Tab-separated table of N, CA and C in Angstrom:
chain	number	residue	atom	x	y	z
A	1	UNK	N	111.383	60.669	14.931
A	1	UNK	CA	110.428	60.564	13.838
A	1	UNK	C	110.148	59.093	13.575
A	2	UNK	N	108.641	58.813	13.538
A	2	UNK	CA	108.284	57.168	12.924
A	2	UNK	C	108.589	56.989	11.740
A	3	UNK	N	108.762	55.904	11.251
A	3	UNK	CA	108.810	55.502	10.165
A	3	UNK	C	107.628	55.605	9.186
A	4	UNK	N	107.140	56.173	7.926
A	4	UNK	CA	105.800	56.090	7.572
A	4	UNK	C	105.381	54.561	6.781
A	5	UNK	N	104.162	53.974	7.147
A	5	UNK	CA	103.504	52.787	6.896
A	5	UNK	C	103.597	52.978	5.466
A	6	UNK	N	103.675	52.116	4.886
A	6	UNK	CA	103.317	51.553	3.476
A	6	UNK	C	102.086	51.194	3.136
A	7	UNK	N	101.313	52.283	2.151
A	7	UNK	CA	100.176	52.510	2.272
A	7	UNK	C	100.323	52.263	0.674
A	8	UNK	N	99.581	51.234	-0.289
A	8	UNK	CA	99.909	51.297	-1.347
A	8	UNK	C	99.311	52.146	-2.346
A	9	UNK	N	97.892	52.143	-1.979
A	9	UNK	CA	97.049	52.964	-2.586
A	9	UNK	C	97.592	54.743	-2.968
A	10	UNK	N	98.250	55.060	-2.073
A	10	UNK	CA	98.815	56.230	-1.982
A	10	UNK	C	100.481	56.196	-2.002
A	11	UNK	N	101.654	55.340	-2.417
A	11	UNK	CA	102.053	55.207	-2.318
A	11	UNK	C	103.053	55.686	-4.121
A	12	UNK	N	102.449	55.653	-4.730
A	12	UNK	CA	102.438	56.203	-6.335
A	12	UNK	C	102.664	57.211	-6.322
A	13	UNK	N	103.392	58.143	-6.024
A	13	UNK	CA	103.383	59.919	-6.414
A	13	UNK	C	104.232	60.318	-5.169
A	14	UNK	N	104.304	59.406	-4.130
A	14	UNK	CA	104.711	59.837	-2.449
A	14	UNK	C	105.943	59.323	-2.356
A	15	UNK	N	106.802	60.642	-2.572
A	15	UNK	CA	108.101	60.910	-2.597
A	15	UNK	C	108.555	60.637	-1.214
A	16	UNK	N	107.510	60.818	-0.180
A	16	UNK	CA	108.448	61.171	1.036
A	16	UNK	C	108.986	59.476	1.438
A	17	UNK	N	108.371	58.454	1.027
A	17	UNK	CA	109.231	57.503	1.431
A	17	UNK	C	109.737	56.559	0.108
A	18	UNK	N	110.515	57.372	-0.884
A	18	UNK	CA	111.397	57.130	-1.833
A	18	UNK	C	112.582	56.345	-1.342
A	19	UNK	N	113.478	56.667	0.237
A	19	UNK	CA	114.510	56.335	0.677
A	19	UNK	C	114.506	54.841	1.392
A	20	UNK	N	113.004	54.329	1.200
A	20	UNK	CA	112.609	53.154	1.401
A	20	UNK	C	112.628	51.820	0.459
A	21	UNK	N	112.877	52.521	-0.669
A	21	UNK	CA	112.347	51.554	-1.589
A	21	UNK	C	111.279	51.938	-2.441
A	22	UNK	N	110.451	53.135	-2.053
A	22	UNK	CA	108.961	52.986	-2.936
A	22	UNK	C	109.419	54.033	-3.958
A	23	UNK	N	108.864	53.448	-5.631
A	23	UNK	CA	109.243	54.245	-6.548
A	23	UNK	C	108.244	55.337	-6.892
A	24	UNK	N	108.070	56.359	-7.007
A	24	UNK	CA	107.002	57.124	-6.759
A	24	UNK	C	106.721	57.316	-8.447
A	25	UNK	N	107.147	57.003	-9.159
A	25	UNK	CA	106.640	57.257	-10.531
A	25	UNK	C	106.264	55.326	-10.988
A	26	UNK	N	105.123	55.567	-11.438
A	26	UNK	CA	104.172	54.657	-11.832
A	26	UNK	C	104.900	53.943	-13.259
A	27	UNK	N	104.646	52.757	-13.296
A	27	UNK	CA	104.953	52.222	-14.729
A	27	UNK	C	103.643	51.976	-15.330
A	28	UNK	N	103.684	52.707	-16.691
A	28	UNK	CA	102.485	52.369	-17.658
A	28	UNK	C	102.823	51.577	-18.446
A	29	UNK	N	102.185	51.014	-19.361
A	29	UNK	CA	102.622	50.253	-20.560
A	29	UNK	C	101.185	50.763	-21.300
A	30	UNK	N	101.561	50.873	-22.563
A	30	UNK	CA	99.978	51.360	-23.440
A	30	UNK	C	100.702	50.414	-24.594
A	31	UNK	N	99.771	50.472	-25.046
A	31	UNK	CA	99.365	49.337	-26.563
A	31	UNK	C	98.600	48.154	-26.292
A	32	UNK	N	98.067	48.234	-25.225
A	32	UNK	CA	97.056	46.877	-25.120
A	32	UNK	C	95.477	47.088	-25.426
A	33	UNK	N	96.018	45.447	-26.568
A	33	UNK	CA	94.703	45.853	-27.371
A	33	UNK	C	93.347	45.557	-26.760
A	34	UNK	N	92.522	46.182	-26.638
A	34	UNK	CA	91.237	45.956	-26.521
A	34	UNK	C	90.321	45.723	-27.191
A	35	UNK	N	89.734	44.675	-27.316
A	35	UNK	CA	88.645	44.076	-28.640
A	35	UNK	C	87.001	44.924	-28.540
A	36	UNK	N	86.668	45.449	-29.083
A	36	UNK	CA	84.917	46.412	-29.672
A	36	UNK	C	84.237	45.214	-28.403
A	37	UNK	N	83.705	46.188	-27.736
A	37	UNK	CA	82.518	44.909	-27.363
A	37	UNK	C	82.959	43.948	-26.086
A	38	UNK	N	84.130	44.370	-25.115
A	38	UNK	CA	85.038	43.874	-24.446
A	38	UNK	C	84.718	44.381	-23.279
A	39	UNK	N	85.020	44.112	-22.204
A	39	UNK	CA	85.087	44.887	-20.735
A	39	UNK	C	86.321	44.518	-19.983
A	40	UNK	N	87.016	45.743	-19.383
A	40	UNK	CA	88.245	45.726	-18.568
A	40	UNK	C	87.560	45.553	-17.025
A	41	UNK	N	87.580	45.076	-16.279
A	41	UNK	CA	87.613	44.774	-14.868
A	41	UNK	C	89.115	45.251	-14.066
A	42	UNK	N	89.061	45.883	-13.165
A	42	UNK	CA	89.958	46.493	-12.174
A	42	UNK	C	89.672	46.070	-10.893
A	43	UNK	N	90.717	45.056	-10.318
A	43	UNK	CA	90.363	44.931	-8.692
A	43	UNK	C	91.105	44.687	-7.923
A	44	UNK	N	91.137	45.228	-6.962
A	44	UNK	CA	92.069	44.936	-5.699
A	44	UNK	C	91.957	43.346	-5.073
A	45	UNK	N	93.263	43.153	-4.911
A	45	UNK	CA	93.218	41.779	-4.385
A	45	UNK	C	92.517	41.263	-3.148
A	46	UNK	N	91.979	41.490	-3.036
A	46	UNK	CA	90.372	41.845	-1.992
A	46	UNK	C	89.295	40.610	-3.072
A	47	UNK	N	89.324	41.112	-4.253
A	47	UNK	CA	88.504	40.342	-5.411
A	47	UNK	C	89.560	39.202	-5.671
A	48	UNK	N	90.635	39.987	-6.521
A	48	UNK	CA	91.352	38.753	-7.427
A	48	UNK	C	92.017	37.434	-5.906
A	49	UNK	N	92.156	37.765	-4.667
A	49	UNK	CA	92.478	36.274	-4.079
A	49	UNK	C	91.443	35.377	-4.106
A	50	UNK	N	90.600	35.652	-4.256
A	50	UNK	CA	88.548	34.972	-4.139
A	50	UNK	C	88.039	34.315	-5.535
A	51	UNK	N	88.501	35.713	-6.579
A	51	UNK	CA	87.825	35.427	-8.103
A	51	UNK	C	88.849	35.678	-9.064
A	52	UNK	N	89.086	34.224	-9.603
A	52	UNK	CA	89.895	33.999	-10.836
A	52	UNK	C	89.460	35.108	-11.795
A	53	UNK	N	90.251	35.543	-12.812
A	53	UNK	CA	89.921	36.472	-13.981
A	53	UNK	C	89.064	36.362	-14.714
A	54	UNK	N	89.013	34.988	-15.269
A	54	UNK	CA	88.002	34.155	-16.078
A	54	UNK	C	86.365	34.052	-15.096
A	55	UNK	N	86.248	34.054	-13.945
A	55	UNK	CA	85.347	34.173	-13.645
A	55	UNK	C	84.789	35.525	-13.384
A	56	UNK	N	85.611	36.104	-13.205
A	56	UNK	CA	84.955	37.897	-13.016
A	56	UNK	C	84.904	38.587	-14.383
A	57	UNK	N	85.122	38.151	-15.202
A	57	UNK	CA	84.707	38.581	-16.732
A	57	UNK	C	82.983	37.923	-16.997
A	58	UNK	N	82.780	36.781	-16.681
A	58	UNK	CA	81.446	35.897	-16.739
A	58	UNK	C	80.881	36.459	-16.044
A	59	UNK	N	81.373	36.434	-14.656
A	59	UNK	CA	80.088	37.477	-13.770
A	59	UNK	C	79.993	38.304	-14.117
A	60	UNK	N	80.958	39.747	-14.927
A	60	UNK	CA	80.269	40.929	-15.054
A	60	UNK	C	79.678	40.752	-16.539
A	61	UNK	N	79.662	39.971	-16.869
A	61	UNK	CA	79.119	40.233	-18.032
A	61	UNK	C	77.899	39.230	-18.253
A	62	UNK	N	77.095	38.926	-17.036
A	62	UNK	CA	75.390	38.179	-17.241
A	62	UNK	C	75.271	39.173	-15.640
A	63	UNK	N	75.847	40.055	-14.960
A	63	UNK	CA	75.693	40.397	-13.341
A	63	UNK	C	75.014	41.581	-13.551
A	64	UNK	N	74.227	42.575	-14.550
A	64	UNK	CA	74.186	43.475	-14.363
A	64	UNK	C	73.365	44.351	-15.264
A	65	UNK	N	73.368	43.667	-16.641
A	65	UNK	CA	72.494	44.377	-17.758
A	65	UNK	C	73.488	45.189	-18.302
A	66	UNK	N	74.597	45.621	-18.075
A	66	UNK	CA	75.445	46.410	-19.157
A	66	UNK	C	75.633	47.969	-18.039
A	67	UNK	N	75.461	47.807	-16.558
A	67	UNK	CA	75.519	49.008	-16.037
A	67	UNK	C	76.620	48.534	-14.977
A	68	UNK	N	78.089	49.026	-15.326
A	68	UNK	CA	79.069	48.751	-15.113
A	68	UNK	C	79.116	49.014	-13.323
A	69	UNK	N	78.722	50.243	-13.079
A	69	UNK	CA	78.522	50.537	-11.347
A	69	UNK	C	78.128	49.204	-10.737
A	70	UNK	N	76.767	48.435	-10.904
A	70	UNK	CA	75.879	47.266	-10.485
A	70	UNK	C	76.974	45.887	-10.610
A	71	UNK	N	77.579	46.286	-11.742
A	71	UNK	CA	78.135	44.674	-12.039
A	71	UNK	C	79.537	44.989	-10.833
A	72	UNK	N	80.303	45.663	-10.705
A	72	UNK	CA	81.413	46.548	-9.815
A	72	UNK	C	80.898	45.973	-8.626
A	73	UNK	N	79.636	46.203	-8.096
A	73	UNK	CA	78.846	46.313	-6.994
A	73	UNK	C	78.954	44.585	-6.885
A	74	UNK	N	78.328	44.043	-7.663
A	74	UNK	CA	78.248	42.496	-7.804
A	74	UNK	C	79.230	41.575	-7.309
A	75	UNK	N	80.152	42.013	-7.912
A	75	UNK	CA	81.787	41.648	-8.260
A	75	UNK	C	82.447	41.127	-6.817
A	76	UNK	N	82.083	42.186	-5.961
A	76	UNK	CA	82.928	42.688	-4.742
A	76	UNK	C	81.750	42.101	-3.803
A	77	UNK	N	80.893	42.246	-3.853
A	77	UNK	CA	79.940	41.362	-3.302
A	77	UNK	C	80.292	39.352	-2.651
A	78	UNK	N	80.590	39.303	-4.404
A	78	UNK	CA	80.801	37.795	-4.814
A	78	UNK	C	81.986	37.829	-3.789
A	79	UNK	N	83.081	38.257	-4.291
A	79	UNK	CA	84.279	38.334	-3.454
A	79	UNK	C	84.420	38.572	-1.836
A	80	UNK	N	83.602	39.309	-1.450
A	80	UNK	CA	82.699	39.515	0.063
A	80	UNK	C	82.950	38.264	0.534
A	81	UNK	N	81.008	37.285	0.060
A	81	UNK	CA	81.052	36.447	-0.004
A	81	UNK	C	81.864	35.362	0.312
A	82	UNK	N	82.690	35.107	-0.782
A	82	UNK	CA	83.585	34.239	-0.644
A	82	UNK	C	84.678	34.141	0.688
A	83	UNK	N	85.187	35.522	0.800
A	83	UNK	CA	85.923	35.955	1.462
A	83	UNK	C	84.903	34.860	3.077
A	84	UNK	N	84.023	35.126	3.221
A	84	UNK	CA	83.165	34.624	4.186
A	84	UNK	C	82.798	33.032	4.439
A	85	UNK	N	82.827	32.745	3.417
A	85	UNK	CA	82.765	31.171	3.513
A	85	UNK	C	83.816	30.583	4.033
A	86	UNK	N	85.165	31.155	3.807
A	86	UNK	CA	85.822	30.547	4.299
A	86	UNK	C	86.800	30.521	5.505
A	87	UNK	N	85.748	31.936	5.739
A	87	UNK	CA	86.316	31.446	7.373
A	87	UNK	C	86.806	32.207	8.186
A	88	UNK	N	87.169	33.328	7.178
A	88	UNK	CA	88.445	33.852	7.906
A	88	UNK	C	88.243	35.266	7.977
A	89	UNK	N	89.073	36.396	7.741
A	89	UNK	CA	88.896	37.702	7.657
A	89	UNK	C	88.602	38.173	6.239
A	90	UNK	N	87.733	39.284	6.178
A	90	UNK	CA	87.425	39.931	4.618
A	90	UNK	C	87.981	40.522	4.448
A	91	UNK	N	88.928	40.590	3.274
A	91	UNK	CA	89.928	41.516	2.834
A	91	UNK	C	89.329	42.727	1.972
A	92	UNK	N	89.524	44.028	2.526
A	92	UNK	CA	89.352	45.099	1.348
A	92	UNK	C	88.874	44.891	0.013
A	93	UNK	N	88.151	44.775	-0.447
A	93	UNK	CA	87.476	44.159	-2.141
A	93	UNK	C	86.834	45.403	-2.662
A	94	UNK	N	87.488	46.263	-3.913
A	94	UNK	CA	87.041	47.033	-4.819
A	94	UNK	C	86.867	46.409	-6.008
A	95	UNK	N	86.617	47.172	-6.677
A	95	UNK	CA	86.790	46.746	-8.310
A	95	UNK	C	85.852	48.236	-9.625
A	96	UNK	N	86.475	48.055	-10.403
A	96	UNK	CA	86.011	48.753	-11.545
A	96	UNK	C	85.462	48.597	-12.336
A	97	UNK	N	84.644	48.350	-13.409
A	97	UNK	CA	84.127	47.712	-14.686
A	97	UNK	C	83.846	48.720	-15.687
A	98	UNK	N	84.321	48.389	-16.764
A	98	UNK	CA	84.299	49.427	-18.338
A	98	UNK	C	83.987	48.387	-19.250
A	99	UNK	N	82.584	48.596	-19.731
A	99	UNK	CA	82.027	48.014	-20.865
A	99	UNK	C	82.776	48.656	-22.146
A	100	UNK	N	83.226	48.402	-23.008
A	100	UNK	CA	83.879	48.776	-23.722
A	100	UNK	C	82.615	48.654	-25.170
A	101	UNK	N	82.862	50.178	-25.679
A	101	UNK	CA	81.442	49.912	-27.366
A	101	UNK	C	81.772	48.688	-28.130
A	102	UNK	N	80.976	48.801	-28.656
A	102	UNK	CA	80.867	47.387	-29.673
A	102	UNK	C	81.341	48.461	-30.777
A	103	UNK	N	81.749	47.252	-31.887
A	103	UNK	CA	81.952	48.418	-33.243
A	103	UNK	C	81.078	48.751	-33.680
A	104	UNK	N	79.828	48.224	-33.448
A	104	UNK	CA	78.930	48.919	-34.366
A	104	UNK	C	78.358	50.043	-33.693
A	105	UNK	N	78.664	50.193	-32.106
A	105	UNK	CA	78.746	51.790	-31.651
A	105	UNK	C	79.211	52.403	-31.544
A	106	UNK	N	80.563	52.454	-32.320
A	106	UNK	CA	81.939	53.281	-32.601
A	106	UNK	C	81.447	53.785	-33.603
A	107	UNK	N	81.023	52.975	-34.862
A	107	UNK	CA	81.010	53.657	-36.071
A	107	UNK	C	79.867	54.567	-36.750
A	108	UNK	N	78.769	54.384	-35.263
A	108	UNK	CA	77.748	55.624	-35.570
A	108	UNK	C	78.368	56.674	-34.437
A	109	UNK	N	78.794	56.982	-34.158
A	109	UNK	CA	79.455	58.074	-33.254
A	109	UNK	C	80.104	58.607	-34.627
């Protein structure tokens, strides 16, 4: 029998190579605050080796008009990009984007 690859993406829930090292139950942490009017960005290090945090908050938030798919699209683009200038191989680049309501569209809901 081979050994199975370390696949990280799938690697969260996948018991069968527990005897390796991989912990199959996920660590959450909740209580992080999120400010009205905010956006969370999610990305595989595909993005974050290319684009600092501080800059992928700026880009998605003038990249897109407020349509989180486009700015996502943008994001990974930029990171593409970059990935290209310098030379070398393009690493895998996803990413997520959640515009988060403003309060004053919380409080008419």
């Amino acid at each position: 029998l081979e050994d199975p690859g370390l696949a990280m993406a799938r690697s969260i829930g996948d018991a069968q190579v527990h005897g390796y090292g991989v912990i199959p139950e996920p660590t959450v942490t909740v209580g992080v605050a999120l400010p009205p009017g905010g956006v969370v960005v999610v990305g595989s290090d595909g993005v974050w080796d290319q684009v600092s945090p501080q800059e992928a908050v700026a880009h998605v938030a003038t990249a897109a008009s407020g349509d989180p798919e486009e700015a996502a699209r943008s994001l990974v683009q930029e990171a593409q990009a970059r990935w290209l200038q310098g030379g070398g191989d393009v690493d895998d680049a996803s990413a997520v984007v959640v515009y988060l309501p403003s309060h004053e569209e919380t409080q008419t809901r």
